[in-house]
GROMACS .gro file of C-alpha atoms in nm:
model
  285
    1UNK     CA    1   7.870  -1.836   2.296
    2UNK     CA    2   7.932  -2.121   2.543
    3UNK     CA    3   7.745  -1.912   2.775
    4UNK     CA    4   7.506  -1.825   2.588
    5UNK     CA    5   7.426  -2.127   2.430
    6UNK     CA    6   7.382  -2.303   2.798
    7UNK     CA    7   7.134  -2.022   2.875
    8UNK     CA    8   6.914  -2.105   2.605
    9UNK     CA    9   6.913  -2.437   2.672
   10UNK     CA   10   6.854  -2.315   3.018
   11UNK     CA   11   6.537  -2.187   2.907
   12UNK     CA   12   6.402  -2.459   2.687
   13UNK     CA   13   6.438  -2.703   2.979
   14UNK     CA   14   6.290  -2.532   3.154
   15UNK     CA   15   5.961  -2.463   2.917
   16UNK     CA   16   5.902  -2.777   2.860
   17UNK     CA   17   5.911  -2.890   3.222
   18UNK     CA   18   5.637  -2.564   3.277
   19UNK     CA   19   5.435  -2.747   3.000
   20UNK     CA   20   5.473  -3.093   3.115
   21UNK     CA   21   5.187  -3.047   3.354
   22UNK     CA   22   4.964  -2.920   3.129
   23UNK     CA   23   5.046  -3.184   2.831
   24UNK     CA   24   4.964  -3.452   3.145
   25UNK     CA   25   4.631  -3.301   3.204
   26UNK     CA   26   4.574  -3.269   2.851
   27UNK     CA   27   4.652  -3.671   2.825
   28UNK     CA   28   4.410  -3.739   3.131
   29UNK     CA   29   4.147  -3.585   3.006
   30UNK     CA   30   4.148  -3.725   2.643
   31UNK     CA   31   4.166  -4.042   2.779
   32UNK     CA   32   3.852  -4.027   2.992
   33UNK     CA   33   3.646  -3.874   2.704
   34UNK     CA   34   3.749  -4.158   2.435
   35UNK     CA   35   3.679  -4.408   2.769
   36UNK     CA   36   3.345  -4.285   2.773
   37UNK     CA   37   3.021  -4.340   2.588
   38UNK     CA   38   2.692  -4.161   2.637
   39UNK     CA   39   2.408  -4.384   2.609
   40UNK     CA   40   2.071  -4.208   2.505
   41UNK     CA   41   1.790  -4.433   2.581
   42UNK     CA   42   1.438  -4.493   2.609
   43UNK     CA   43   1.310  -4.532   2.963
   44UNK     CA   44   1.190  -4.886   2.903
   45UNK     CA   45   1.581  -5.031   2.834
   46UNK     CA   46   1.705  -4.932   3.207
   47UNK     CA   47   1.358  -4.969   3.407
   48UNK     CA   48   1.338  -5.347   3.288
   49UNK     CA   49   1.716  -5.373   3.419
   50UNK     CA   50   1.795  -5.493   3.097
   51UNK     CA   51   2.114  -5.230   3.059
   52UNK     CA   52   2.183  -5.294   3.415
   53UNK     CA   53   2.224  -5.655   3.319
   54UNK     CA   54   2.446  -5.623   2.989
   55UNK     CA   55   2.636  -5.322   3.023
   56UNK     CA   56   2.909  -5.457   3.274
   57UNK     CA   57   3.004  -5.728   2.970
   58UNK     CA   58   3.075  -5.415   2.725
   59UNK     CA   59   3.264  -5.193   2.963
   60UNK     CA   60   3.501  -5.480   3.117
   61UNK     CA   61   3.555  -5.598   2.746
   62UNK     CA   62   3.620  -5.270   2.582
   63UNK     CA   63   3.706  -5.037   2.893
   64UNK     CA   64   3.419  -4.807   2.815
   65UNK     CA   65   3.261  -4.648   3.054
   66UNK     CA   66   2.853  -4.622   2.925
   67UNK     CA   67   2.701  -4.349   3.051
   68UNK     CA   68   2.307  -4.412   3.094
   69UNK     CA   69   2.046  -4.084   2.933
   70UNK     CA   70   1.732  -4.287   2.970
   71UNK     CA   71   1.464  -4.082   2.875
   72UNK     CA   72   1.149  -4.128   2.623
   73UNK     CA   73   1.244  -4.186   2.214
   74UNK     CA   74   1.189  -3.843   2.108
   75UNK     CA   75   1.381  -3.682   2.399
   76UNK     CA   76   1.684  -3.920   2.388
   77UNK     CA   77   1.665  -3.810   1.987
   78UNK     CA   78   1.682  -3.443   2.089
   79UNK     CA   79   1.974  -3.516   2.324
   80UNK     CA   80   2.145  -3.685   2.074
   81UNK     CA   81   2.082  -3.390   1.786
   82UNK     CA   82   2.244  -3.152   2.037
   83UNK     CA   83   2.532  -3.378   1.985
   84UNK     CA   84   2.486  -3.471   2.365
   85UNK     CA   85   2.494  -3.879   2.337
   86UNK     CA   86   2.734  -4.044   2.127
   87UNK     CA   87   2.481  -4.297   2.061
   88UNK     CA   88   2.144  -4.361   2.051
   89UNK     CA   89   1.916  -4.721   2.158
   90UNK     CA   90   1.563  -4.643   2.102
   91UNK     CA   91   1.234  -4.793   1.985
   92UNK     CA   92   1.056  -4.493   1.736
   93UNK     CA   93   1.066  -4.597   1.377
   94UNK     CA   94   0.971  -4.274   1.258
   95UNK     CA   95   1.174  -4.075   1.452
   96UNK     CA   96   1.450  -4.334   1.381
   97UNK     CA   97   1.436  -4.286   1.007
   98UNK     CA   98   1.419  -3.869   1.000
   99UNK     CA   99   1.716  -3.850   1.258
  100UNK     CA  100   1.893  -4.082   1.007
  101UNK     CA  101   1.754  -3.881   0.702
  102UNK     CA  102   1.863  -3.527   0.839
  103UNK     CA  103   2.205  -3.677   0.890
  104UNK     CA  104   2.237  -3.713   1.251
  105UNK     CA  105   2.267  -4.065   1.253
  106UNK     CA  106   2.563  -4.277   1.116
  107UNK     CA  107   2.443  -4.560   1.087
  108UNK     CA  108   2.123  -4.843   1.217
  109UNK     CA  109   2.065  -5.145   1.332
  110UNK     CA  110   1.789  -5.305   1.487
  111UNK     CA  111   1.881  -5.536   1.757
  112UNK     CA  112   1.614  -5.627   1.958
  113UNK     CA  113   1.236  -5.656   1.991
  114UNK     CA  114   0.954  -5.720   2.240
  115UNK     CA  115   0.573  -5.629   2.195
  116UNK     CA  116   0.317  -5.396   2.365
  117UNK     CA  117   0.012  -5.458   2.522
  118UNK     CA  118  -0.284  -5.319   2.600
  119UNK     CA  119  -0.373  -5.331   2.992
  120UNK     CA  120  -0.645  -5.255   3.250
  121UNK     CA  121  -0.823  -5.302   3.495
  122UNK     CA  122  -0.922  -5.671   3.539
  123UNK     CA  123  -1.302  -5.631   3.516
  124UNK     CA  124  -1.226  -5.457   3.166
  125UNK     CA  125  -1.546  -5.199   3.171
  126UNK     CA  126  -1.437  -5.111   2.820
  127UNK     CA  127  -1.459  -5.531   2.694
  128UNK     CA  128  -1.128  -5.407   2.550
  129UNK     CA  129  -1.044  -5.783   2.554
  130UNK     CA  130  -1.312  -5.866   2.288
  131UNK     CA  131  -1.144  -5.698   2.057
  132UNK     CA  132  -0.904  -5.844   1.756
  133UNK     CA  133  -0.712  -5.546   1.673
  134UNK     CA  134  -0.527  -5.232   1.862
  135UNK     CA  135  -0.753  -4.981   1.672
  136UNK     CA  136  -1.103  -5.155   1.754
  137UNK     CA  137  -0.928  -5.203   2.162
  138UNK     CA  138  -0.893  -4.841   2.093
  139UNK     CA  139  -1.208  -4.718   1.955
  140UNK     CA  140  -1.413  -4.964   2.241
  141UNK     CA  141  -1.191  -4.728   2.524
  142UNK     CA  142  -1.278  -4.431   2.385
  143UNK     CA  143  -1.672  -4.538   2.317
  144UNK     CA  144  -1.711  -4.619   2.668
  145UNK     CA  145  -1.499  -4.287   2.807
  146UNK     CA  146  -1.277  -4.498   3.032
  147UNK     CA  147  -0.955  -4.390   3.196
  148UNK     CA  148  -0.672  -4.421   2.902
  149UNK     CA  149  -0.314  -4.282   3.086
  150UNK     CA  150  -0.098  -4.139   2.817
  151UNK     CA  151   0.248  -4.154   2.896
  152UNK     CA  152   0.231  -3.795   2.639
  153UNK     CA  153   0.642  -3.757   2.632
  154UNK     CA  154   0.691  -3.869   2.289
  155UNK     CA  155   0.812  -4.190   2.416
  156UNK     CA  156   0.829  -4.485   2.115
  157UNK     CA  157   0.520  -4.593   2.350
  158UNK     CA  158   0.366  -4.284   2.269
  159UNK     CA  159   0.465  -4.220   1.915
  160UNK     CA  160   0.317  -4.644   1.882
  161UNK     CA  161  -0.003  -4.509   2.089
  162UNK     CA  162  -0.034  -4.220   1.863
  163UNK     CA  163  -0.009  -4.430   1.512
  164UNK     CA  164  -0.303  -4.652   1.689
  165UNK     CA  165  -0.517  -4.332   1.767
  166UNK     CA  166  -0.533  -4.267   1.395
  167UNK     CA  167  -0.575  -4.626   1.256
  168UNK     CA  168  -0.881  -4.607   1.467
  169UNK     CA  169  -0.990  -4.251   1.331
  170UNK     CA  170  -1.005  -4.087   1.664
  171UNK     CA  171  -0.869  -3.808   1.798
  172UNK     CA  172  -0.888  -3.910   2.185
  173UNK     CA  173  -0.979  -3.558   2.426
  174UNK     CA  174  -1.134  -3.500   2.734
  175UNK     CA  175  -1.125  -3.562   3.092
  176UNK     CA  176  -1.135  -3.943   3.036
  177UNK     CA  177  -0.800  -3.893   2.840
  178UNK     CA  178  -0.516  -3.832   3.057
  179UNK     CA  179  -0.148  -3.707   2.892
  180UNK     CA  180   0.125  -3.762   3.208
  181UNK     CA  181   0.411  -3.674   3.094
  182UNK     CA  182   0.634  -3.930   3.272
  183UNK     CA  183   0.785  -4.308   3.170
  184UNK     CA  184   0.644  -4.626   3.134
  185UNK     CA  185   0.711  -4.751   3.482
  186UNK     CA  186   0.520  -4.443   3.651
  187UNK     CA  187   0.235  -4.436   3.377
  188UNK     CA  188   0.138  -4.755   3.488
  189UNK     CA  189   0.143  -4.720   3.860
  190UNK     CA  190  -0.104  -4.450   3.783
  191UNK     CA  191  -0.307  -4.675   3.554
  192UNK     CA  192  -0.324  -4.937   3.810
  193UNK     CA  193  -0.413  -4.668   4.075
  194UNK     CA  194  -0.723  -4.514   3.863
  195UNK     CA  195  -0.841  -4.864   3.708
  196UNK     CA  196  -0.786  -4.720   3.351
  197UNK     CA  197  -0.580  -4.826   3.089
  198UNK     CA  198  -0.290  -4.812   2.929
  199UNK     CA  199  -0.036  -4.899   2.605
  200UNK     CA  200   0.282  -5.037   2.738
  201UNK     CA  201   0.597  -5.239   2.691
  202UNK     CA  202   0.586  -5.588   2.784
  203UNK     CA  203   0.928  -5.548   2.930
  204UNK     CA  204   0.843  -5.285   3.171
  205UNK     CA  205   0.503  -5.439   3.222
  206UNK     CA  206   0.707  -5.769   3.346
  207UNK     CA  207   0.956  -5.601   3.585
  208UNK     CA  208   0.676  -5.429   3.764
  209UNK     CA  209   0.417  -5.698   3.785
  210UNK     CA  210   0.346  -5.719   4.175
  211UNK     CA  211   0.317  -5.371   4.200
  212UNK     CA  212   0.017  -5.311   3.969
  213UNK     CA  213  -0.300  -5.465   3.967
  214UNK     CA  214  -0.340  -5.428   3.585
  215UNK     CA  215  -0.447  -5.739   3.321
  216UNK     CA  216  -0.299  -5.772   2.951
  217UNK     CA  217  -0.635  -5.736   2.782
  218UNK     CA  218  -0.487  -5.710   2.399
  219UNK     CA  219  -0.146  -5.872   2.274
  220UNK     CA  220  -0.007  -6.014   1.945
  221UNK     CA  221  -0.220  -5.799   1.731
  222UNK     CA  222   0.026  -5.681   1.411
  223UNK     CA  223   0.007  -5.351   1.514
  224UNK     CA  224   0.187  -5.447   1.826
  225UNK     CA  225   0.523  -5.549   1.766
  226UNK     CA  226   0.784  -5.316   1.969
  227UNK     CA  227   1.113  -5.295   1.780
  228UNK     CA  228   1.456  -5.125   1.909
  229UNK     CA  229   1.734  -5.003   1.699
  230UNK     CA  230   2.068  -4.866   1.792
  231UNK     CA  231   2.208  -4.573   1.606
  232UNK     CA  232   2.562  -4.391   1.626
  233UNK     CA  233   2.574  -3.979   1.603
  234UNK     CA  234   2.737  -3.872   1.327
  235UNK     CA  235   3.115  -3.723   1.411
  236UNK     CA  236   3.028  -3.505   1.085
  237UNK     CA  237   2.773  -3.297   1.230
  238UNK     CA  238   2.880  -3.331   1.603
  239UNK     CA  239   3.316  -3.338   1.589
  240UNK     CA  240   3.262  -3.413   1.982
  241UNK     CA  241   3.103  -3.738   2.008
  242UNK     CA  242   3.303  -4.044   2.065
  243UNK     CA  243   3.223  -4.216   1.742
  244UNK     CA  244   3.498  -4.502   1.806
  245UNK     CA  245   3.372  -4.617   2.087
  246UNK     CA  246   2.988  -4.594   1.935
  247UNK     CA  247   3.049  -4.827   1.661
  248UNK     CA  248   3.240  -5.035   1.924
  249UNK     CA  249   2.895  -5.065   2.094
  250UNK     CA  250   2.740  -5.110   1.762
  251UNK     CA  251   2.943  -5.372   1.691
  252UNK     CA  252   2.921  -5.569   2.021
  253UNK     CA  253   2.522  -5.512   2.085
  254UNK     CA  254   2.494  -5.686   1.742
  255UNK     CA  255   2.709  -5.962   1.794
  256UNK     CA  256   2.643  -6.307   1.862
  257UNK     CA  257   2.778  -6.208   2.229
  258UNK     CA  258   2.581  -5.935   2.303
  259UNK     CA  259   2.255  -6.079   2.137
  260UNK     CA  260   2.303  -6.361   2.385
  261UNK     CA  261   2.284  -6.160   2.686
  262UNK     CA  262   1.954  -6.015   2.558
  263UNK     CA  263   1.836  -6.278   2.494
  264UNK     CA  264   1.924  -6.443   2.821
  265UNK     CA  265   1.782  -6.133   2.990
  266UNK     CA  266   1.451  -6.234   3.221
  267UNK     CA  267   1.472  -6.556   3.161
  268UNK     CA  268   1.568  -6.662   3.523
  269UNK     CA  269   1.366  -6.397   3.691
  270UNK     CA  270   1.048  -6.398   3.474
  271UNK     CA  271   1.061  -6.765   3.329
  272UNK     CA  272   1.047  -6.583   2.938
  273UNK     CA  273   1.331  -6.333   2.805
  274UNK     CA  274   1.225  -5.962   2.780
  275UNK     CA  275   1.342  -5.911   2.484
  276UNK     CA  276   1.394  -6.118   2.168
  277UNK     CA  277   1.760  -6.045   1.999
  278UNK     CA  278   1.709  -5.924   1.638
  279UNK     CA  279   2.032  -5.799   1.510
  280UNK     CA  280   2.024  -5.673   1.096
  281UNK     CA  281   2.303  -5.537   0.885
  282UNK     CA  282   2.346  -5.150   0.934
  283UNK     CA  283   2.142  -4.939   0.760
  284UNK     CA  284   2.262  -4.648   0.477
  285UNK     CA  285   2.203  -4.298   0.631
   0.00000   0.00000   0.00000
């Protein structure tokens, strides 16, 4: 028995030191995922250099790593339906509000807001600036069949573009009406390049002023206001997504900390923040 009793203790020594290896790995690698967050964005957040700016605060506080998806709105919300972002920092109300009605998102808060502006060239062949609303700048762009760049991606830009479109009854086509496909920051070089015009992000209009030649022709119409809310995926639907760490971002974005660092954001560089910090209570799904 003595024997026997040695070699089976033998053996179980010797399994678990086989499995220690693996239960290490195992460790390792649950560790990185719950130190890691997946950031789906609109393009507007990273090419202002906003997330650049606050991110580093976040990670060193919470040891987080934030991985960046900066795409338009609608295409970070896809990514983030997929269960491929663990949460989500856009600027699409509507889009907002279904992903949160199908169940995808956890919870919302807005945090933030800037304002688009309607910009062209500076001698203005449309007289877009004598107009007093987006819909009549609109309607006075497409009278006159000048250039209008379309950043077409479903962008918040575009969805805000869109809602504009139909305020002003109009269903913009033709060669004068050009859907590009690409982000803020390239729909504008091509604007500037073409002398037509454009809706875009003050933010993004800011960080590349000096490499455009393009004039704000409409701003602080109602229509205009640019709002960005932060949403977690739900762990329900998506048992993958690192939900702790999402509503640690939440938490922090929304704080009086993080809300300071937006609103500190440009200030030095551009003489006027970027954004305005505009934190609210989290909304019901």
């Amino acid at each position: 028995m003595g024997s026997r009793g040695g070699s089976v203790r033998g053996m179980a020594v010797g399994l678990v030191a086989s499995l220690l290896p693996v239960l290490a790995a195992k460790s390792v690698l649950a560790g990185a995922s719950s130190s890691r967050l997946r950031l789906a964005t609109t393009t507007s957040t990273e090419n202002t250099g906003l997330l650049a700016a606050i991110l580093p605060a976040f990670e060193k506080l919470f040891a987080c790593k934030v991985q960046v998806i900066a795409l338009g709105s609608g295409q970070a919300m896809a990514v983030a339906r997929r269960g491929d972002a663990d949460v989500v920092l856009t600027h699409a109300k509507p889009l907002e509000e279904e992903f949160m009605a199908s169940g995808h998102g956890l919870e919302r808060r807005m945090v933030m807001y800037n304002d688009f502006v309607v910009v062209g060239p500076p001698e203005d062949p449309a007289r877009v600036s004598g107009a007093r609303t987006a819909a009549e700048a609109f309607s006075r762009i497409a009278r006159g069949r000048a250039n209008f760049f379309s950043r077409g991606d479903s962008s918040g830009t575009h969805v805000k573009e869109r809602e504009i479109w139909k305020a002003a009854g109009i269903e913009p086509q033709g060669s004068w009406y050009m859907e590009v496909g690409r982000g803020m920051g390239e729909t504008l070089m091509m604007a500037s390049e073409k002398r037509g015009y454009t809706l875009a992000d003050r933010g993004t209009l800011l960080a590349f002023r000096g490499k455009v030649s393009l004039s704000v022709l409409l701003e602080g119409a109602p229509m205009l206001r640019n709002d960005y809310s932060v949403i977690a995926v739900n762990p329900e639907l998506h048992p993958g997504v690192n939900y702790p760490c999402a509503k640690r971002f939440i938490e922090w974005i929304a704080s009086r900390a993080g809300q300071k660092l937006i609103g500190d954001f440009g200030k030095e560089k551009f003489g006027l923040p970027l954004f305005h910090p505009a934190a609210t209570p989290a909304a019901s799904p």
